[in-house]
mmCIF file of C-alpha atoms in Angstrom:
data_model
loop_
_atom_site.group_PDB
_atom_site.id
_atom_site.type_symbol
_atom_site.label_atom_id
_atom_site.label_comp_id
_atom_site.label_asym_id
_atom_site.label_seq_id
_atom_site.Cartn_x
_atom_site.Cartn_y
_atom_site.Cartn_z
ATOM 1 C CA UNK A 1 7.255 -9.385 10.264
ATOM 2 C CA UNK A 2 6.336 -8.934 14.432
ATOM 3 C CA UNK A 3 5.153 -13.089 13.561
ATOM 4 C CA UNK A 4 7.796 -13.855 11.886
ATOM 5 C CA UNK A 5 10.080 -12.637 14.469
ATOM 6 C CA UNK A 6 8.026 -14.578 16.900
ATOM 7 C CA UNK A 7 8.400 -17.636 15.904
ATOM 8 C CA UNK A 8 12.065 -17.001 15.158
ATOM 9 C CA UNK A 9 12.396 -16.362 19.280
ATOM 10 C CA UNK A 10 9.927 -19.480 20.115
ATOM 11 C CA UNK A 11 12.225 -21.758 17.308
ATOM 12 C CA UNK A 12 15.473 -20.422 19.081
ATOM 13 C CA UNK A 13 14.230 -21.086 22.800
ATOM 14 C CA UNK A 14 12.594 -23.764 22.668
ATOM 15 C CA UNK A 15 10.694 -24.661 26.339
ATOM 16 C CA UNK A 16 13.079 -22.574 27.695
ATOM 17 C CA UNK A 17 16.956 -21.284 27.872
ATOM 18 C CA UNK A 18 17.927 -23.810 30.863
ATOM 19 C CA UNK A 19 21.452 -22.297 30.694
ATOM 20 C CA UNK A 20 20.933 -19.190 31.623
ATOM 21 C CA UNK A 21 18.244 -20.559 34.266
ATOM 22 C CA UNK A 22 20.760 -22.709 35.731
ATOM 23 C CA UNK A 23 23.656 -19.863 35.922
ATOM 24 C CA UNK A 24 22.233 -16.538 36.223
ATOM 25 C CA UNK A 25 20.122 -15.031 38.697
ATOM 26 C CA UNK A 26 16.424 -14.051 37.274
ATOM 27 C CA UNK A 27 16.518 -10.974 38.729
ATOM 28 C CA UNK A 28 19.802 -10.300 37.532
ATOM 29 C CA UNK A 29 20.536 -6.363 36.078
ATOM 30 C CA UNK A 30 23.279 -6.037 33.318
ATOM 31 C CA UNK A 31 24.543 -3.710 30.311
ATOM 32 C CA UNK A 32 25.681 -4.489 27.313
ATOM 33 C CA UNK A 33 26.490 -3.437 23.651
ATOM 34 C CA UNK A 34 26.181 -4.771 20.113
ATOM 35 C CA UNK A 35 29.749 -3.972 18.249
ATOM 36 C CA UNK A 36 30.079 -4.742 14.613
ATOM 37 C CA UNK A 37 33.496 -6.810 13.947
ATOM 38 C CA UNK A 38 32.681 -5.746 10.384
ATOM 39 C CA UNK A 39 32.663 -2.793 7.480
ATOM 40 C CA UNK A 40 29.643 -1.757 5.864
ATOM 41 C CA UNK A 41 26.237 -0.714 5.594
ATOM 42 C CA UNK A 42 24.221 -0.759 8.821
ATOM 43 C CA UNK A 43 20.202 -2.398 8.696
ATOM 44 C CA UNK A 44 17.628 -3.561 10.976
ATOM 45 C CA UNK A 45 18.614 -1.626 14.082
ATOM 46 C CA UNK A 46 15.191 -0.180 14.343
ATOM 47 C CA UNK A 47 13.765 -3.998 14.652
ATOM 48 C CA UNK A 48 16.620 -4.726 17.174
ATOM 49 C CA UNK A 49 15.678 -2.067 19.182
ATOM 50 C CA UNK A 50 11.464 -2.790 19.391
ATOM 51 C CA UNK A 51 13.499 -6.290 19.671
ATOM 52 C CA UNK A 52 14.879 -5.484 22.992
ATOM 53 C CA UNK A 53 12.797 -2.314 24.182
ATOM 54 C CA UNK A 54 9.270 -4.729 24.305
ATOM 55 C CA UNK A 55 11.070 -7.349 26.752
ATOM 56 C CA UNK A 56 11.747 -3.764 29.503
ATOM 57 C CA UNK A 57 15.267 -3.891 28.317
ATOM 58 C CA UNK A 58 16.709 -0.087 28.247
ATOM 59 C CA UNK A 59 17.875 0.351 24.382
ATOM 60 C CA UNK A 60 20.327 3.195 23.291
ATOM 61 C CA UNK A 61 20.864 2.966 19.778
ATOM 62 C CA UNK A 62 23.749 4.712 18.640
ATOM 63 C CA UNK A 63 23.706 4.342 14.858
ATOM 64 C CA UNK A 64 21.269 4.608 12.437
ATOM 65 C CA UNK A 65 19.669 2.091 9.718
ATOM 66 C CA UNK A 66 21.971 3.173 6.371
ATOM 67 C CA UNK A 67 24.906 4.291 8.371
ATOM 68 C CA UNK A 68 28.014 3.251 6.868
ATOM 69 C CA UNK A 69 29.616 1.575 10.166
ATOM 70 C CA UNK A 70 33.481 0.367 10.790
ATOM 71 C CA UNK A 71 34.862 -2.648 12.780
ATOM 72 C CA UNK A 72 34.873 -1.819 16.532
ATOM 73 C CA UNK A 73 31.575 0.430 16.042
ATOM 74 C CA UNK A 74 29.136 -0.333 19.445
ATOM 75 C CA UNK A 75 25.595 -0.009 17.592
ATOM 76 C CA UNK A 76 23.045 -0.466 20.364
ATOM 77 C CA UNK A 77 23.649 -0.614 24.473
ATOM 78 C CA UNK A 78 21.743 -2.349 26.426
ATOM 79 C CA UNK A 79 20.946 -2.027 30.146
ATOM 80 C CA UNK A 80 18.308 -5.022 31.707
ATOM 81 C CA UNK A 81 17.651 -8.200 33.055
ATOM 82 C CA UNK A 82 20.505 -10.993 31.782
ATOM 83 C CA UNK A 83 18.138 -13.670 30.694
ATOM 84 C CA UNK A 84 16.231 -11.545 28.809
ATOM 85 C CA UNK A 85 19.087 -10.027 26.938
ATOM 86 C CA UNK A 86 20.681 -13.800 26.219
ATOM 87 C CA UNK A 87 17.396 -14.627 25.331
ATOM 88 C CA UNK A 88 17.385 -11.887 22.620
ATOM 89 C CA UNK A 89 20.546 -11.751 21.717
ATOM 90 C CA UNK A 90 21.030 -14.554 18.670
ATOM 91 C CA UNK A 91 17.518 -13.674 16.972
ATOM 92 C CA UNK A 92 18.935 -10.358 17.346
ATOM 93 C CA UNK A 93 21.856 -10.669 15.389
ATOM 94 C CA UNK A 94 20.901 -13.308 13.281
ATOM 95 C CA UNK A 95 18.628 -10.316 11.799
ATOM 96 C CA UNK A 96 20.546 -7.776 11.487
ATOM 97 C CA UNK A 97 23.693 -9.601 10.329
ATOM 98 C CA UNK A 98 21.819 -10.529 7.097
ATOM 99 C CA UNK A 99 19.748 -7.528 6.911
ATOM 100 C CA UNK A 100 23.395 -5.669 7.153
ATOM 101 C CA UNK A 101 24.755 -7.844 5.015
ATOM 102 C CA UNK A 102 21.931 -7.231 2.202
ATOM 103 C CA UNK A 103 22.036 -3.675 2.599
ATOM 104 C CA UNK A 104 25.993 -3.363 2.360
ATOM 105 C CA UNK A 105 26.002 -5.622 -1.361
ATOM 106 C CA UNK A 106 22.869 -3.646 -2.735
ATOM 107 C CA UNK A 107 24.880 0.140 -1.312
ATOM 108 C CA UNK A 108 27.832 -1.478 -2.455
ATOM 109 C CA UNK A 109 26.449 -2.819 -6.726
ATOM 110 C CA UNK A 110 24.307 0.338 -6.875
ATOM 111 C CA UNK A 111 27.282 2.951 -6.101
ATOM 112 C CA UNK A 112 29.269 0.898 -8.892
ATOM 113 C CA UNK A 113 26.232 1.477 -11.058
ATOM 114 C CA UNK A 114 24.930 4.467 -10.562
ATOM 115 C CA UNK A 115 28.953 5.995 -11.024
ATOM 116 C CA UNK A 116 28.313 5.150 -14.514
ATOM 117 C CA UNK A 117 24.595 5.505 -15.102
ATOM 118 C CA UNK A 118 22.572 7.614 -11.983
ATOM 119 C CA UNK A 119 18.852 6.952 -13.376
ATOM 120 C CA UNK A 120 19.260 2.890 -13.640
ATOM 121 C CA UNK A 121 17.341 1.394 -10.490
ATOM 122 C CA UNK A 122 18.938 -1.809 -8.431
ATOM 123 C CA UNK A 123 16.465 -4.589 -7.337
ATOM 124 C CA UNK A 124 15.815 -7.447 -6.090
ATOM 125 C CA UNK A 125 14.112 -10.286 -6.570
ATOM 126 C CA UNK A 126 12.095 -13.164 -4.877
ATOM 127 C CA UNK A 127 15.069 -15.039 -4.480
ATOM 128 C CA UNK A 128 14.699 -14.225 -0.578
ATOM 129 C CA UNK A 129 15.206 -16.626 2.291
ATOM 130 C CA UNK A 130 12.573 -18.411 2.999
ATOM 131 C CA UNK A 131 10.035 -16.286 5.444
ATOM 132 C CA UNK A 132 12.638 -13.794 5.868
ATOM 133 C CA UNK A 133 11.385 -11.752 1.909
ATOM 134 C CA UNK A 134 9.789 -8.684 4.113
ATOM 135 C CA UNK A 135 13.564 -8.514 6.206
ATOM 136 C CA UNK A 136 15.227 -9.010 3.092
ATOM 137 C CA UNK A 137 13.522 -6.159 1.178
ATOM 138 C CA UNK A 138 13.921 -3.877 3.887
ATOM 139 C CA UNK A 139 17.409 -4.198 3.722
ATOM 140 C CA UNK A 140 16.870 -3.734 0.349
ATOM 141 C CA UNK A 141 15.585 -0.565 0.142
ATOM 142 C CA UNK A 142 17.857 0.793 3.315
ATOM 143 C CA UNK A 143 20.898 -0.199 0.802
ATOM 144 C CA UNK A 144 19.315 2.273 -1.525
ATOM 145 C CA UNK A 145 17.898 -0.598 -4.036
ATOM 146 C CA UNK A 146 14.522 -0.942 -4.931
ATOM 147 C CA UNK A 147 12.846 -4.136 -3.870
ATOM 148 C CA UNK A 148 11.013 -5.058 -6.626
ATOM 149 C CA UNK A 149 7.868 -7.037 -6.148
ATOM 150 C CA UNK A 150 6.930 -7.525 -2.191
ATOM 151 C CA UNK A 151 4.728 -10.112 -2.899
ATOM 152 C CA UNK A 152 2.589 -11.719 -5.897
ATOM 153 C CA UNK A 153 0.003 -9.309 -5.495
ATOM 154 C CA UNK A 154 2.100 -5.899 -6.583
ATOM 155 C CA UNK A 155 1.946 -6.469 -10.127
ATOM 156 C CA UNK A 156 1.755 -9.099 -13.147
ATOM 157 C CA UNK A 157 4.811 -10.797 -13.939
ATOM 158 C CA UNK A 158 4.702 -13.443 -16.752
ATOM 159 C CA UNK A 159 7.925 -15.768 -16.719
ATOM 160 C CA UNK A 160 8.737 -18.451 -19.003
ATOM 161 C CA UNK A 161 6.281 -21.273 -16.834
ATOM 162 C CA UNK A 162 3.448 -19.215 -17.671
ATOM 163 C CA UNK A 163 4.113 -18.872 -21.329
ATOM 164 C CA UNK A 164 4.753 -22.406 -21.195
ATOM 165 C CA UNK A 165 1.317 -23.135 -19.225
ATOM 166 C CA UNK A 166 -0.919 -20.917 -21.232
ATOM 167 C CA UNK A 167 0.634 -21.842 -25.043
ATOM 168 C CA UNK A 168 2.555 -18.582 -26.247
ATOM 169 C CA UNK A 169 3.582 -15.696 -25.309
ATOM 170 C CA UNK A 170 1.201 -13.319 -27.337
ATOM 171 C CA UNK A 171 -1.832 -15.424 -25.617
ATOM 172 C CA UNK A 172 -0.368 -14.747 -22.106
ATOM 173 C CA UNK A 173 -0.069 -11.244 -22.605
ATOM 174 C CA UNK A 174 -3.497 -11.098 -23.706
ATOM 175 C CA UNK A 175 -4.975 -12.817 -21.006
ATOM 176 C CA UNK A 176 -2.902 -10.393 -18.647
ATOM 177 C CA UNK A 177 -3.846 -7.376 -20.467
ATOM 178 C CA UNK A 178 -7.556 -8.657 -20.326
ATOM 179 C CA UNK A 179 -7.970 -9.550 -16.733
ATOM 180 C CA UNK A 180 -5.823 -7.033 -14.594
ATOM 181 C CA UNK A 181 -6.927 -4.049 -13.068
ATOM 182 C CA UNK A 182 -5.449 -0.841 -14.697
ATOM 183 C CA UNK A 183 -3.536 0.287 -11.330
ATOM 184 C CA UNK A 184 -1.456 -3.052 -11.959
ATOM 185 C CA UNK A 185 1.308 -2.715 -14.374
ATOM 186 C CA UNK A 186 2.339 -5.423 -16.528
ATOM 187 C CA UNK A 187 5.715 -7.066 -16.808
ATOM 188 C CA UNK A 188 6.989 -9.825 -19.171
ATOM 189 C CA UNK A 189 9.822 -12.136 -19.667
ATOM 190 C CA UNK A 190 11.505 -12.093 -23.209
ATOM 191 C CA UNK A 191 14.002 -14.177 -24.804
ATOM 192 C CA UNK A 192 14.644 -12.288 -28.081
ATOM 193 C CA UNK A 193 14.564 -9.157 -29.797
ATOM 194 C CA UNK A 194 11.829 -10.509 -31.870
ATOM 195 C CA UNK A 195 9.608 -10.952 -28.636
ATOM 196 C CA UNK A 196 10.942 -7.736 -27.105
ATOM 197 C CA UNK A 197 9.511 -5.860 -30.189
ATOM 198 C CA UNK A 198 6.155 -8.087 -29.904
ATOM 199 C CA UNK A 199 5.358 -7.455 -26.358
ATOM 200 C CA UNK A 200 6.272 -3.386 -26.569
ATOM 201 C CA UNK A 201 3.656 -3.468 -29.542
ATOM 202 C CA UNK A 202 1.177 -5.032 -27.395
ATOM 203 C CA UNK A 203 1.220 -2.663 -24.655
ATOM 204 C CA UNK A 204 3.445 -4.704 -21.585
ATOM 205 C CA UNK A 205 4.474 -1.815 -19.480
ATOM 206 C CA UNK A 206 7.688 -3.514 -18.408
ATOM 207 C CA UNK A 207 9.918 -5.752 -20.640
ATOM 208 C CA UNK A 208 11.926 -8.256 -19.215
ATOM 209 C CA UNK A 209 15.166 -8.727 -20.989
ATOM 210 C CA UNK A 210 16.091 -12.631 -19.482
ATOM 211 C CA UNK A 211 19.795 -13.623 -20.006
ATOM 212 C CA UNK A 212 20.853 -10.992 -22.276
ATOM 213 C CA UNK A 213 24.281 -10.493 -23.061
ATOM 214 C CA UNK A 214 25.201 -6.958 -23.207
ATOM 215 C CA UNK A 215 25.745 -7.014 -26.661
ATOM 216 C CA UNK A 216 21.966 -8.558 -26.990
ATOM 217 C CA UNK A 217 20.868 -5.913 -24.371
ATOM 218 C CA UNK A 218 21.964 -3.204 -26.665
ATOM 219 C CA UNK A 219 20.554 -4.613 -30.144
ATOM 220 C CA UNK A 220 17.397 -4.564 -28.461
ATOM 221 C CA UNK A 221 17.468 -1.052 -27.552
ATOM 222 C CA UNK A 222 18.364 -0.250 -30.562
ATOM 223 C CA UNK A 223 15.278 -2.053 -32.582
ATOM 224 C CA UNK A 224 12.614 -0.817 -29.937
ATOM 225 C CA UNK A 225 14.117 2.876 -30.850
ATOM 226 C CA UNK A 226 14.038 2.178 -34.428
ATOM 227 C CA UNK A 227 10.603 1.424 -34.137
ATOM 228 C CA UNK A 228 9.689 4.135 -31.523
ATOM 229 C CA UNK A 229 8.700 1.914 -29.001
ATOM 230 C CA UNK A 230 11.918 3.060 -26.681
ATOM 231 C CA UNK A 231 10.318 5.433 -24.724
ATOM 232 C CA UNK A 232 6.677 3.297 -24.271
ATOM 233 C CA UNK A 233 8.063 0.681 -21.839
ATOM 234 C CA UNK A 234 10.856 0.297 -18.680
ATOM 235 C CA UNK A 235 13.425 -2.330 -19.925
ATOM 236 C CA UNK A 236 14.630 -4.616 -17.272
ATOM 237 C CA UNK A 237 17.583 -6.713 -17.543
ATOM 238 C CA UNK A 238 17.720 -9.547 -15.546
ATOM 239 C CA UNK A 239 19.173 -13.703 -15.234
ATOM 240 C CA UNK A 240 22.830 -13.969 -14.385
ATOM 241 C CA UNK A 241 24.171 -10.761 -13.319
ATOM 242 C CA UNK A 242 26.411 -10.047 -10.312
ATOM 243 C CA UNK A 243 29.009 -7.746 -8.509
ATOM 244 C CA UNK A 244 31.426 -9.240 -11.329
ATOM 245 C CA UNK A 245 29.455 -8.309 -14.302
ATOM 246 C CA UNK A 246 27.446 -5.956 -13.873
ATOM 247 C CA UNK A 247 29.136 -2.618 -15.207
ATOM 248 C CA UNK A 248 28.713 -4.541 -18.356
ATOM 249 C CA UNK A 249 25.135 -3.628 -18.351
ATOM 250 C CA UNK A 250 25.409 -0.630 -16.321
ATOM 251 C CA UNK A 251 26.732 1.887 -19.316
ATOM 252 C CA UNK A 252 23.373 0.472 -21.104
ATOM 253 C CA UNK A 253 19.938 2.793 -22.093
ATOM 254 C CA UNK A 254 18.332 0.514 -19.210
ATOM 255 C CA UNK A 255 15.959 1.141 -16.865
ATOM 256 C CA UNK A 256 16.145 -1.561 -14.293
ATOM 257 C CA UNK A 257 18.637 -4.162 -13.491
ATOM 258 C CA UNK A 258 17.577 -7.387 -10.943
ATOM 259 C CA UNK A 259 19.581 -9.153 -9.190
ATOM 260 C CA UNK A 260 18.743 -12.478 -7.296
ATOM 261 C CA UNK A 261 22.218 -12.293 -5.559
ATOM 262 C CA UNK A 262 21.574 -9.153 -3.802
ATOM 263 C CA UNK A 263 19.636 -11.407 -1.253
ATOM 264 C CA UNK A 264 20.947 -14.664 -2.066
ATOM 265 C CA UNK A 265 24.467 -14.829 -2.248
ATOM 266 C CA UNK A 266 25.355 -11.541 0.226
ATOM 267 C CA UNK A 267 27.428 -12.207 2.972
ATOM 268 C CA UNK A 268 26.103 -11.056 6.156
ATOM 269 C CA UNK A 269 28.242 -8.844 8.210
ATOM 270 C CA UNK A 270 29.575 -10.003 11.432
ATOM 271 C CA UNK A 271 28.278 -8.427 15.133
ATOM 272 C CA UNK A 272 28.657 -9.453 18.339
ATOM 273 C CA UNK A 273 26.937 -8.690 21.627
ATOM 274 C CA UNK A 274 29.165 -8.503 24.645
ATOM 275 C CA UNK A 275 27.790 -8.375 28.015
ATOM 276 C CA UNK A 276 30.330 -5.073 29.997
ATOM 277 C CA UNK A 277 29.406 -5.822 33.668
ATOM 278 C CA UNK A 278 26.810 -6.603 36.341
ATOM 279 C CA UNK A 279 25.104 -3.862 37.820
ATOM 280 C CA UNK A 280 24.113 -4.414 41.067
#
């Protein structure tokens, strides 16, 4: 993440801010405040602030990462040198904006859920922006969600391309059971009942339930119980699901339910940094 956010500052500057060199005095002390002009759930302060604090600027942050925050709230002041701050000050909201923004949709889908059904889990997926996954999962988790994989190393997922690649779905799982470390669990994308029952047999420790209708969702259920294979894997719904539909799901014996739009389709909330007054 500390590279990431480097080359965020080095893309944004480029040889150097020749505005502020041309206007403002480099020696120049001012304060300043970040106010949200937005409602919602608050993330990535605590990056903001290392953000700021490493360039000698003096950071008082006055919320919290998970704070439910109101238009008008000031969330950080700032007291140091003006180029530095204006130097800071896009990469700094860019972040949290969309951090915010991906913390207030996954707080906002997993209150809606969990009114109905407290023990399913929220997460994401790898549908992140691009080199911005780690900031995206963060905000994530700070929305109360869980963040699913972090990278290709937590655990075996098989999707349809491998199926497709290896032959069959049966062979896949196999080959995953086979060559994978015990500490890694095992997850695989279904698209029937039939295959649902198949893979539970087999021993996947997570079943993927892709594009399910509700109605699908809860056959399913219903045959793995039948067959007492229920209660031997986590059933994950995924493919499709939003804000819009998912209490459709929620009410559902479910374990997980992923959402790509938690990261790609949030809204990111709106701040602003406003420069108070020169202090001389």
């Amino acid at each position: 993440m500390k590279n990431i956010i480097n080359y965020i500052l080095e893309e944004d500057e480029g040889f150097s801010d020749i505005t502020s060199n041309a206007l403002i005095d480099k020696d120049l002390i001012v304060s300043g405040k970040i106010i949200s002009k937005d409602q919602g759930i608050v993330a990535g302060m605590d990056i903001v602030y290392d953000l700021f604090d490493k360039k000698g600027v003096e950071v008082t942050k006055l919320v919290e990462d998970g704070s439910l925050i109101n238009k008008g709230d000031v969330l950080l002041e700032l007291l140091g040198n003006a180029r530095d701050i204006l130097l800071l000050e896009r990469t700094a909201l860019n972040i949290s904006m969309r951090m915010s923004g991906v913390a207030t949709s996954t707080y906002n889908i997993t209150k809606k859920v969990h009114n109905i059904n407290p023990n399913i889990s929220i997460a994401g997926t790898r549908k992140t922006s691009p080199a911005f996954a780690k900031f995206d999962k963060e905000a994530i988790l700070i929305g109360g969600g869980d963040t699913h994989r972090f990278a290709l190393d937590d655990m075996v997922l098989i999707k349809d391309n491998h199926i497709a690649a290896v032959g069959s779905l049966e062979q896949a799982l196999k080959r995953a059971i086979k060559n994978t470390s015990f500490t890694k669990k095992i997850e695989i994308e279904v698209e029937n009942i039939d295959d649902a029952v198949l893979v539970a047999q087999m021993g996947a420790d997570i079943v993927m339930l892709d594009n399910f209708t509700p109605e699908k969702v809860s056959n399913s259920i219903d045959k793995l119980t039948e067959l007492n294979l229920r209660d031997k894997v986590l059933i994950e719904v995924s493919g499709g699901i939003n804000e819009n539909n998912i209490l459709d799901y929620a009410g559902l014996n479910i374990d997980i339910i992923s959402l790509g739009a938690l990261t790609h389709s949030s809204r990111s909330l709106d701040f602003s940094l406003r420069i108070d007054k020169v202090k001389f």
